Short mmCIF file of C-alpha atoms in Angstrom, two decimals:
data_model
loop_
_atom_site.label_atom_id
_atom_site.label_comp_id
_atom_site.label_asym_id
_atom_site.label_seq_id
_atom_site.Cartn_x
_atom_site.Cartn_y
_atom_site.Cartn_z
CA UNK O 1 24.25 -6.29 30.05
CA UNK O 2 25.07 -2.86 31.19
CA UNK O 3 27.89 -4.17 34.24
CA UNK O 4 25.93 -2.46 36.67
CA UNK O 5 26.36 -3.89 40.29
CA UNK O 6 23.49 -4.84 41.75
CA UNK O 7 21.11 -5.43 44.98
CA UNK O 8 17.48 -5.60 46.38
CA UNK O 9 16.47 -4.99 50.01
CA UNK O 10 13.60 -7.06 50.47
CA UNK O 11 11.70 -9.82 53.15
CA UNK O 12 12.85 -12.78 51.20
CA UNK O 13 16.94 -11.82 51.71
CA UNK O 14 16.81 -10.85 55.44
CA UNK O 15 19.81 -12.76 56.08
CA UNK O 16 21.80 -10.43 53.65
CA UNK O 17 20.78 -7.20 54.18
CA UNK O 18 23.68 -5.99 56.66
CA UNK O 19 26.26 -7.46 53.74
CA UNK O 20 24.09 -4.68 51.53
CA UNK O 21 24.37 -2.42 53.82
CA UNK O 22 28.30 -3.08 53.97
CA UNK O 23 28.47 -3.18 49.88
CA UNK O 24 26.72 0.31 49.45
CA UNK O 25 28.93 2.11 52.17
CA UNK O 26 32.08 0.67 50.40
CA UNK O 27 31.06 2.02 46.78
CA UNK O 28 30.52 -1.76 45.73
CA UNK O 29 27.00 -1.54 44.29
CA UNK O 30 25.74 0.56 41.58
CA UNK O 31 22.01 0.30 42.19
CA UNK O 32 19.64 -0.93 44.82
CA UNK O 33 16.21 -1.89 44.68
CA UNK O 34 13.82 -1.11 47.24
CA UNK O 35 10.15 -0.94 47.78
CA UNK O 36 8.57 2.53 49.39
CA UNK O 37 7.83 0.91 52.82
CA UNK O 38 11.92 0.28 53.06
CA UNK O 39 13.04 3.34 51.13
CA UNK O 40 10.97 5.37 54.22
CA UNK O 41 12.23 3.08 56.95
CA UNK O 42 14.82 5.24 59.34
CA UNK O 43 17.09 2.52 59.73
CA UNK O 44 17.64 1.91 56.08
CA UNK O 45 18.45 5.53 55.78
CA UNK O 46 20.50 5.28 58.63
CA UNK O 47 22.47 2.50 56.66
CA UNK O 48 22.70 4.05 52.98
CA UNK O 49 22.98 7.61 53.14
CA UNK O 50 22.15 9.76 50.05
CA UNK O 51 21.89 8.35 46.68
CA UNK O 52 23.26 10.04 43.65
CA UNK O 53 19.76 9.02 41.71
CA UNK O 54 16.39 8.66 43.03
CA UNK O 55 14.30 6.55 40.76
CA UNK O 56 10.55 5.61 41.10
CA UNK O 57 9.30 3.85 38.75
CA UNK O 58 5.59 3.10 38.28
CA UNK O 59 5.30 6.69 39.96
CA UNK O 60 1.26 6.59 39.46
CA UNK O 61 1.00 4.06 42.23
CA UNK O 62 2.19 7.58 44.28
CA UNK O 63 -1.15 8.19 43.25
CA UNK O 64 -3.55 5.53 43.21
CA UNK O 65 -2.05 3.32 45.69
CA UNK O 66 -0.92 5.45 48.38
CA UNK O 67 -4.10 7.12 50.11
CA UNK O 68 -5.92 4.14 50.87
CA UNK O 69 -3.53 0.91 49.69
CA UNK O 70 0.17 1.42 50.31
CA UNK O 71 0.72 4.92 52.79
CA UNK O 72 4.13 4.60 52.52
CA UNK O 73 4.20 5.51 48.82
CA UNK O 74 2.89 9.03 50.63
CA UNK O 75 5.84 9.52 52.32
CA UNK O 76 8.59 9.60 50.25
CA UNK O 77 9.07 12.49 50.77
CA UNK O 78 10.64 11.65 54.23
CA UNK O 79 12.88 9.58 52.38
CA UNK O 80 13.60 12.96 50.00
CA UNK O 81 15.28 14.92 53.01
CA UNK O 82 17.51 12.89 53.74
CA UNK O 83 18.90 12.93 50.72
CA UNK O 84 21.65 15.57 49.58
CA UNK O 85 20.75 18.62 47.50
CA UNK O 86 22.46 17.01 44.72
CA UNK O 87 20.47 13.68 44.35
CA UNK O 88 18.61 13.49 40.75
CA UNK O 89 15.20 12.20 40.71
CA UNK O 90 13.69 10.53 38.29
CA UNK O 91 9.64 9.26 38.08
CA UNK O 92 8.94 7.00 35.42
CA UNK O 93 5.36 5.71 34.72
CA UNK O 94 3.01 5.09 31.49
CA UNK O 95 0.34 6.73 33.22
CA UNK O 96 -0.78 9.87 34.73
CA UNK O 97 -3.55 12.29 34.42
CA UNK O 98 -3.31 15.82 36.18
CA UNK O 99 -4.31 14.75 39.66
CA UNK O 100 -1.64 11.94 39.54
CA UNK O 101 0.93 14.16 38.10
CA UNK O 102 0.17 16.62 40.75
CA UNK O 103 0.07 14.15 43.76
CA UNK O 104 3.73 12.73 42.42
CA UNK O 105 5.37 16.48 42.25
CA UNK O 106 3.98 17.07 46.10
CA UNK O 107 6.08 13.94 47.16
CA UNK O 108 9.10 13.80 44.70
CA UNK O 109 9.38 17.88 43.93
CA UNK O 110 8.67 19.95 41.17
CA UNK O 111 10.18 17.72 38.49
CA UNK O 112 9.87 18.69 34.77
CA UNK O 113 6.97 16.81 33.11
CA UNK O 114 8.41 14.85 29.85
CA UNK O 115 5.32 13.22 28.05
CA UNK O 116 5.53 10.46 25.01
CA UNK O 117 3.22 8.69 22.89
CA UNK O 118 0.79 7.03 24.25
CA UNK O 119 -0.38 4.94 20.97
CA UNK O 120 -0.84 1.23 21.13
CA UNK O 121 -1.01 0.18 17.21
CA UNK O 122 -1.24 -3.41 18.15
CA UNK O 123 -3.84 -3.07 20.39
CA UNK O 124 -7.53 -3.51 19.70
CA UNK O 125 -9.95 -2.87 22.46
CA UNK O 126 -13.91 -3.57 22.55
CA UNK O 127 -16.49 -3.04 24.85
CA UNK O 128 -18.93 -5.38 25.92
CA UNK O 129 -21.47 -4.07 26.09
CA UNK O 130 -24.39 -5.74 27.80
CA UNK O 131 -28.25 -5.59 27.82
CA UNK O 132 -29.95 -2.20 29.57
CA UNK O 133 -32.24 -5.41 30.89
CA UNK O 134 -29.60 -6.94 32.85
CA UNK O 135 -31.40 -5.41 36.22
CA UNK O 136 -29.90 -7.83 39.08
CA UNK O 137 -26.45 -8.48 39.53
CA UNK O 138 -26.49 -12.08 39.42
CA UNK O 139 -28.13 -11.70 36.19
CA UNK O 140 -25.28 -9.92 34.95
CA UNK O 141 -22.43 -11.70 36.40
CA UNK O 142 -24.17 -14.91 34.92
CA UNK O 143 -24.08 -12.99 31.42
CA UNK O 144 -20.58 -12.40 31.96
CA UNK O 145 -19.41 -15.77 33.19
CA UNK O 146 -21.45 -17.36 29.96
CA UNK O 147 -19.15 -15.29 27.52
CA UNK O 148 -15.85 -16.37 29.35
CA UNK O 149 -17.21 -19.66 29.00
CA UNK O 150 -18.23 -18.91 25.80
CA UNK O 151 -15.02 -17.04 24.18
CA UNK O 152 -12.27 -18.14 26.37
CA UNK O 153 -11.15 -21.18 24.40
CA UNK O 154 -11.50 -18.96 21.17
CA UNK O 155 -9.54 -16.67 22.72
CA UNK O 156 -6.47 -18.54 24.02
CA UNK O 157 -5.92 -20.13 20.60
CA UNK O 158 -5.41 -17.06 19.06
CA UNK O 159 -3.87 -14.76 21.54
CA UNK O 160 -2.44 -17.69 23.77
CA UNK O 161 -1.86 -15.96 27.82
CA UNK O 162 -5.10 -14.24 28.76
CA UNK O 163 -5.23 -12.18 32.15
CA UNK O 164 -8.52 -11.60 33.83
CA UNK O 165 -9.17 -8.27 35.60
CA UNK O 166 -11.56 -8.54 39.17
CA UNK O 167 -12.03 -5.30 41.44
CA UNK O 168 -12.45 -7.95 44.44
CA UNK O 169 -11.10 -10.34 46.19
CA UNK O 170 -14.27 -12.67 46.08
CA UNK O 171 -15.01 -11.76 42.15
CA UNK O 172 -11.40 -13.25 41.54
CA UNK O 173 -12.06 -16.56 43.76
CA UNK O 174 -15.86 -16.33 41.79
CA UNK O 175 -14.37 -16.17 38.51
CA UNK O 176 -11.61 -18.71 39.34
CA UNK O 177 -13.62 -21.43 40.20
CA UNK O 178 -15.79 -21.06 37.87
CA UNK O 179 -13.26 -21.14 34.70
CA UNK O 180 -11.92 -24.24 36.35
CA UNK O 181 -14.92 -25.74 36.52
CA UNK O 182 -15.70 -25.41 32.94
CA UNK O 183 -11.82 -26.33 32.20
CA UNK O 184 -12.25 -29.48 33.88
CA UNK O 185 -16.24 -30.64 32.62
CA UNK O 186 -15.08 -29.04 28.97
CA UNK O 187 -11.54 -30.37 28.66
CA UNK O 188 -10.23 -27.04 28.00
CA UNK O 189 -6.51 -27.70 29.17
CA UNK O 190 -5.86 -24.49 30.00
CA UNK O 191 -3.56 -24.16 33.25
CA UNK O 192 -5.51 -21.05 35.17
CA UNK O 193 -3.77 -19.10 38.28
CA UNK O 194 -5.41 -16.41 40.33
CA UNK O 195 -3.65 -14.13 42.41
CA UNK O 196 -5.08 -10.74 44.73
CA UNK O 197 -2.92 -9.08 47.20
CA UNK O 198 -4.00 -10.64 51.20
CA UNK O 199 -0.98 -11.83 52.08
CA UNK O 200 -1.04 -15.12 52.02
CA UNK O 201 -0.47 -15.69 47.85
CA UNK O 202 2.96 -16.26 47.11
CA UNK O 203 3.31 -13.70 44.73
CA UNK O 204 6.95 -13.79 43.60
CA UNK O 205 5.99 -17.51 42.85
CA UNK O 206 3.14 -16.88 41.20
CA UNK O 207 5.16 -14.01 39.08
CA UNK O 208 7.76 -16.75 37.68
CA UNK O 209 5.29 -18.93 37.12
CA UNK O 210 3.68 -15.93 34.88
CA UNK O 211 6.56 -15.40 33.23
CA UNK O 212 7.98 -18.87 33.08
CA UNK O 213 5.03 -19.61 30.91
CA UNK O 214 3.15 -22.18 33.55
CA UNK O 215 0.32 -20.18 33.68
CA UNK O 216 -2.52 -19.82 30.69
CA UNK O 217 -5.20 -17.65 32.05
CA UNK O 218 -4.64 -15.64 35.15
CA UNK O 219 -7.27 -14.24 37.07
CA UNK O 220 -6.54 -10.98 39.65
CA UNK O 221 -7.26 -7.48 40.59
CA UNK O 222 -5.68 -4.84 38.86
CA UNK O 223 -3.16 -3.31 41.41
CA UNK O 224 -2.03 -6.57 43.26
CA UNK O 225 -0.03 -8.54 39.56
CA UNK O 226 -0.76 -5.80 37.05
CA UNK O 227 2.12 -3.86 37.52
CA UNK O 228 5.89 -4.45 37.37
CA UNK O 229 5.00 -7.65 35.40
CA UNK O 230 7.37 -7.92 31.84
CA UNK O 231 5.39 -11.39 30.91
CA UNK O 232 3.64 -10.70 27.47
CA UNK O 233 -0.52 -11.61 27.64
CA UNK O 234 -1.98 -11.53 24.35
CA UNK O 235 -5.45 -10.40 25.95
CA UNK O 236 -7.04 -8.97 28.77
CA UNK O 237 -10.61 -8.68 30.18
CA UNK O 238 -11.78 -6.01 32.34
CA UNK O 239 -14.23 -8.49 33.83
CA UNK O 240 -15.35 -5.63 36.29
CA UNK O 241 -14.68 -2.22 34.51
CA UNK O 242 -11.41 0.17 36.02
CA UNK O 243 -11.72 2.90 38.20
CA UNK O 244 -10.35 5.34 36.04
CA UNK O 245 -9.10 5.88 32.42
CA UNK O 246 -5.47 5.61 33.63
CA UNK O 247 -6.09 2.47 35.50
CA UNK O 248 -7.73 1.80 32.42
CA UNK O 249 -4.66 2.14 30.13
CA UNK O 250 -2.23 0.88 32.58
CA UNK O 251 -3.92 -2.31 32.43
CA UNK O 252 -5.02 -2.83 28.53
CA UNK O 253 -1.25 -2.37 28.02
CA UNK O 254 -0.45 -5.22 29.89
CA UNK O 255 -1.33 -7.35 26.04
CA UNK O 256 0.89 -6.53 23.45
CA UNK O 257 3.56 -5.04 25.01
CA UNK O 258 5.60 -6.31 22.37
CA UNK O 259 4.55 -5.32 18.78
CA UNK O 260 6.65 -7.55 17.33
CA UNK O 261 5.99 -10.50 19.52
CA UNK O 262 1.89 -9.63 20.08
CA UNK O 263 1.56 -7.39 16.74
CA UNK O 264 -2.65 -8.19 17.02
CA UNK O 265 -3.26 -7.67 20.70
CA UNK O 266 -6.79 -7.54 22.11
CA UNK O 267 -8.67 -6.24 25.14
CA UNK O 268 -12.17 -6.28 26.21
CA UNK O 269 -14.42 -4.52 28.51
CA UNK O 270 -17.38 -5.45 30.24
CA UNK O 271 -19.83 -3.04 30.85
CA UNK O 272 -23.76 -2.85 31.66
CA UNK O 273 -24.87 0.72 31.98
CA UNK O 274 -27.40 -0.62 35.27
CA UNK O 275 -24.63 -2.39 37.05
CA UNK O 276 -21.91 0.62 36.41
CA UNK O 277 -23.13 2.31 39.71
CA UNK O 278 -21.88 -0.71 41.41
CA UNK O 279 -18.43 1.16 40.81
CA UNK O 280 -19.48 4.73 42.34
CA UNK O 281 -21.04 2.76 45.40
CA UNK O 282 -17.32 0.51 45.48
CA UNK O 283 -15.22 3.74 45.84
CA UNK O 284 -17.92 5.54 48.41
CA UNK O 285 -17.73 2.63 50.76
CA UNK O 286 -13.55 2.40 50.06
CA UNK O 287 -13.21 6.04 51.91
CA UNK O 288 -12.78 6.62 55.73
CA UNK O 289 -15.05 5.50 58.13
CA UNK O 290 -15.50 8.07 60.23
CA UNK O 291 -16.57 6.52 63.13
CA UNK O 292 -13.28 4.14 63.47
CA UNK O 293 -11.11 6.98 62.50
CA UNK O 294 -12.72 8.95 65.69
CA UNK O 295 -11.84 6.00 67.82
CA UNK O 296 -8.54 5.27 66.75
CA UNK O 297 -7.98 9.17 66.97
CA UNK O 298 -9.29 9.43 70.59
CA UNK O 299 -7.44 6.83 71.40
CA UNK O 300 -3.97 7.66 70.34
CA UNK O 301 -4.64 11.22 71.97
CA UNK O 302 -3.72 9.31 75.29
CA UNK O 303 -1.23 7.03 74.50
CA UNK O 304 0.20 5.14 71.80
CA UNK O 305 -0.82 2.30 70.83
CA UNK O 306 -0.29 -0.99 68.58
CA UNK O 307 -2.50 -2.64 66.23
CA UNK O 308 -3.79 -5.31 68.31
CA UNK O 309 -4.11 -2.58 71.08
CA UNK O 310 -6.10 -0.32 69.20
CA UNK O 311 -8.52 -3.60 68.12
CA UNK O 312 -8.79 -4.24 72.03
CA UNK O 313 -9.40 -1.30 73.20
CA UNK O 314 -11.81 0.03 70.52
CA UNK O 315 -13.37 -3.28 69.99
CA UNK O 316 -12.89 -3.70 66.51
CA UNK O 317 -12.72 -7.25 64.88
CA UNK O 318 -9.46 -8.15 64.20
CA UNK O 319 -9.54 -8.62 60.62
CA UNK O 320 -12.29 -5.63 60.08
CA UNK O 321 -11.35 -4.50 56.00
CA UNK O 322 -12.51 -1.05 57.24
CA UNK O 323 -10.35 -0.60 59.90
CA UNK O 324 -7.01 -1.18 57.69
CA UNK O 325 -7.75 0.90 55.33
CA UNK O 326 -8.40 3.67 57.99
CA UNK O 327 -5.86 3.22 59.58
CA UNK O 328 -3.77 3.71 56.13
CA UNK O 329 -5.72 6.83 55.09
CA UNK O 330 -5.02 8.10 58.45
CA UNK O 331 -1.21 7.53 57.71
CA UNK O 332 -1.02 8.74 54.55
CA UNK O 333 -2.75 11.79 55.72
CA UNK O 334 0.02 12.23 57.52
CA UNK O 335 -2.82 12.46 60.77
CA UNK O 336 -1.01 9.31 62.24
CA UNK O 337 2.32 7.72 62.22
CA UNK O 338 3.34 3.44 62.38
CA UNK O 339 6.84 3.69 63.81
CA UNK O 340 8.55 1.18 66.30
CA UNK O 341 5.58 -1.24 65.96
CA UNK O 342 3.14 1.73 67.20
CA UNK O 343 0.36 3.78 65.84
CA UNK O 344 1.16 7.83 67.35
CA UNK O 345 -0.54 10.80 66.36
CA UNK O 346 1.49 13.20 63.88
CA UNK O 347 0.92 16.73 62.69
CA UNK O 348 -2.19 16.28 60.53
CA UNK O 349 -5.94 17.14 62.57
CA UNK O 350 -8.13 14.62 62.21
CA UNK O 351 -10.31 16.92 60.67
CA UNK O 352 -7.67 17.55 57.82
CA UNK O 353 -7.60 14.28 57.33
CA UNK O 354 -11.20 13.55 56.70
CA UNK O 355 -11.47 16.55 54.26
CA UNK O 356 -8.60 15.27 52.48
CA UNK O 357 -10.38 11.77 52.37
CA UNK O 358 -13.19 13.09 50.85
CA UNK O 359 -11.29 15.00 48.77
CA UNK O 360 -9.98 12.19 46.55
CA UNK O 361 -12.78 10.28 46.88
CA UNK O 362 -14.96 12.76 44.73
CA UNK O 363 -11.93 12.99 42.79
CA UNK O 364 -12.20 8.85 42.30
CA UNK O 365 -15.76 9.38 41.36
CA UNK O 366 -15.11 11.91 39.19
CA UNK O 367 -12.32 10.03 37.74
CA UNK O 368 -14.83 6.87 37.07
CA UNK O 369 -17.56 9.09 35.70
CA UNK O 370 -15.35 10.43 33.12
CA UNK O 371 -14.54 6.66 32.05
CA UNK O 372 -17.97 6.41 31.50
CA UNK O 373 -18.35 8.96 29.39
CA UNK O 374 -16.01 9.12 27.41
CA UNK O 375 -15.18 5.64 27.02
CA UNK O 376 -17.48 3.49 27.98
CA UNK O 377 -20.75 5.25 26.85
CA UNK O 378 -19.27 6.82 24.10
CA UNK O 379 -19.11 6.24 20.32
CA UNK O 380 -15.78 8.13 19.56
CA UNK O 381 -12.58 5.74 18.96
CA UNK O 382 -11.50 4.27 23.03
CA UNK O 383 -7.52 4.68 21.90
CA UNK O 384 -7.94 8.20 20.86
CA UNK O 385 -10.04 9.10 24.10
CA UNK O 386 -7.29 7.79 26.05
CA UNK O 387 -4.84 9.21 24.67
CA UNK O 388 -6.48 12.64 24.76
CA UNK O 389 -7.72 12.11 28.30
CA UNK O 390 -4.15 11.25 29.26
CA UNK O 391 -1.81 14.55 27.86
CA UNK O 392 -0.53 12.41 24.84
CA UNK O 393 1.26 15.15 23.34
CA UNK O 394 1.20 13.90 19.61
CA UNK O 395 -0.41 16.49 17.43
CA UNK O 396 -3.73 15.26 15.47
CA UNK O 397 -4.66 12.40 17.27
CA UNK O 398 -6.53 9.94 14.60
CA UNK O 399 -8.79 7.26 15.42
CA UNK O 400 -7.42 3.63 15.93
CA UNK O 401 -9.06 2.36 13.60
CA UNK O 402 -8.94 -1.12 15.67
CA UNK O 403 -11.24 -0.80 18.14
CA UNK O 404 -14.77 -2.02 18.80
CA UNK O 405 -16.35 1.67 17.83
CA UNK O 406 -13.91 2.46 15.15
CA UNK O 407 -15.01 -0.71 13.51
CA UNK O 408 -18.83 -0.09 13.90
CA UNK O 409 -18.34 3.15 12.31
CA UNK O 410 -16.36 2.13 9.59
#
């Protein structure tokens, strides 16, 4: 190892977070890991002071996590003033198109952009791509569950750990039970997980379970297990397709990680040209709802107020999707604050805050629209659009060679 001393700050070590505290104010710990809803929390700065290095890793999530998933990633930049003029930062991710790399220098500075390549040699990726006749959805998601049934078998034997890619919460239970079923009627013996980010999924467990080997063919959304996972799959299926073509490569790199371990790595992507403007309709109802937002915002203009105040008093269901997510745009809009256990109003108008809503969610449509056309609908190699789409700065980008087009043209 390197002999570096170190900690993490998290839920799971509450009972040793003031001998932390004690460790990094007597120069005993080199490093400290911390997720963005600590790193912005006053009394952790409080108890650290100013680092000599500032390092966020998977620095996209800045991006696509923090409007509408995670608001704290949004305000680092608290975190940032607190810190000394001579703290380094460093932002570290294998992903980011021009609006991510843009949203990341607004909340870390104006850092110097230092691009690699983006080439995955051992990765082949197809498209599946299904029938322009596939008019209902349940047609289609019975098409799709017949070639997991189908392939998956096929698939394990050759690329053994297989990770399944949901936009939902209820595709991932869907898809779940449905694998198991045929595991159990086909004698399969596969060993399938599922995981989604609610709260109530053990992730760390299911993560060393992952990476222990116990699991076989894990089933999830994207953002919740994708990232910060080092286990090597051998495949993965975009069972719904990504939102964008980073999200895109982001998760297709999760096989083959490893050329030398995974040197024939394979991902595939389902896609039905009828069913892709299930997608645009996902992101439009994802934004703001503007008549919550109102409420909360009229609310909060007279007093602050908690989250089961602000249900009781604007009569919202307690476990109302919409009304989280509002209430996170709102904060990472900076047009509310969560502090002391209270929602408050901060600098942002609430008009601001809607324009900036809308804002990035045209960009997410835009975003989605390119995957379409580019990769998706397209019959030019899928590596060498990505790369392109994504600033890979290697000159003469050449077809894969690998992938489902490449080989049809071949």
């Amino acid at each position: 190892g390197y002999g570096l001393r170190c900690e993490t700050i998290n839920h799971e070590n509450k009972e040793r977070h003031q001998n932390i505290y004690n460790a990094v104010n007597q120069n005993k710990l080199d490093v400290v890991l911390v997720s963005p809803e600590k790193a912005t929390d006053e009394f952790f700065i409080n108890k650290t002071g100013s680092p000599s290095l500032l390092v966020c890793d998977e620095a996209h999530c800045i991006s696509e996590m923090g409007h509408d998933f995670r608001p704290d990633y949004k305000a680092l930049y608290k975190y940032i003033a607190t810190t000394s003029d001579s703290t380094r930062i460093l932002a570290t991710t294998a992903t980011a198109d021009t609006f991510v790399e843009n949203d990341v220098i607004n909340q870390l500075g104006n850092l110097s952009i230092i691009r690699g390549n983006l080439d995955k040699p051992n990765l082949a990726i197809d498209v599946i791509k299904f029938s322009k006749d596939d008019d209902s959805f349940s047609l289609f998601t019975n098409k799709k569950i017949h070639w997991l049934r189908k392939n998956i078998p096929d698939i394990f034997n050759q690329h053994k750990r297989v990770i399944i890619f949901c936009t939902k919460k209820s595709t991932v239970n869907n898809v779940f039970c449905r694998l198991n079923d045929f595991n159990n009627r086909e004698d399969w013996n596969l060993r399938i997980g599922k995981f989604y980010s609610d709260g109530r999924l053990p992730r760390n467990k299911i993560i060393d379970a992952v990476e222990a080997g116990g699991i076989d063919v894990m089933v999830c959304t994207g953002p919740s297990l994708g990232v910060g996972i080092d286990a090597e799959f051998g495949c993965t299926i975009h069972y719904d397709p990504p939102m964008s073509i980073a999200q895109l490569y982001q998760e297709v790199g999760r096989a083959g990680r490893c050329a030398k371990s995974t040197p024939n790595a394979q991902s595939y992507i389902f896609y039905s040209p009828k069913n892709a403007a299930n997608s645009t309709k996902t992101i439009k109802s994802n934004c703001v709802d503007g008549d919550i937002a109102t409420s909360i915002y009229d609310l909060l203009k007279t007093t602050d107020a908690s989250l089961d105040e602000i249900i009781n008093a604007c009569s919202f269901k307690e476990n109302n999707p919409k009304l989280q997510r509002t209430l996170n745009i709102l904060t990472s809009c900076n047009c509310i604050e969560f502090k002391n256990g209270v929602y408050r109003l901060s600098t942002c108008s609430l008009e601001d805050a809607l324009k900036t809503d809308e804002k990035i969610t045209n960009h997410k449509i835009d975003a989605f629209n390119h995957l379409l056309s580019s990769i998706l609908s397209n019959d030019a190699c899928i590596m060498q659009q990505m790369r392109v789409a994504l600033g890979d700065p290697s000159p003469n980008i050449q077809p894969c060679g690998k992938c489902s087009v490449c080989r049809q043209n071949s």
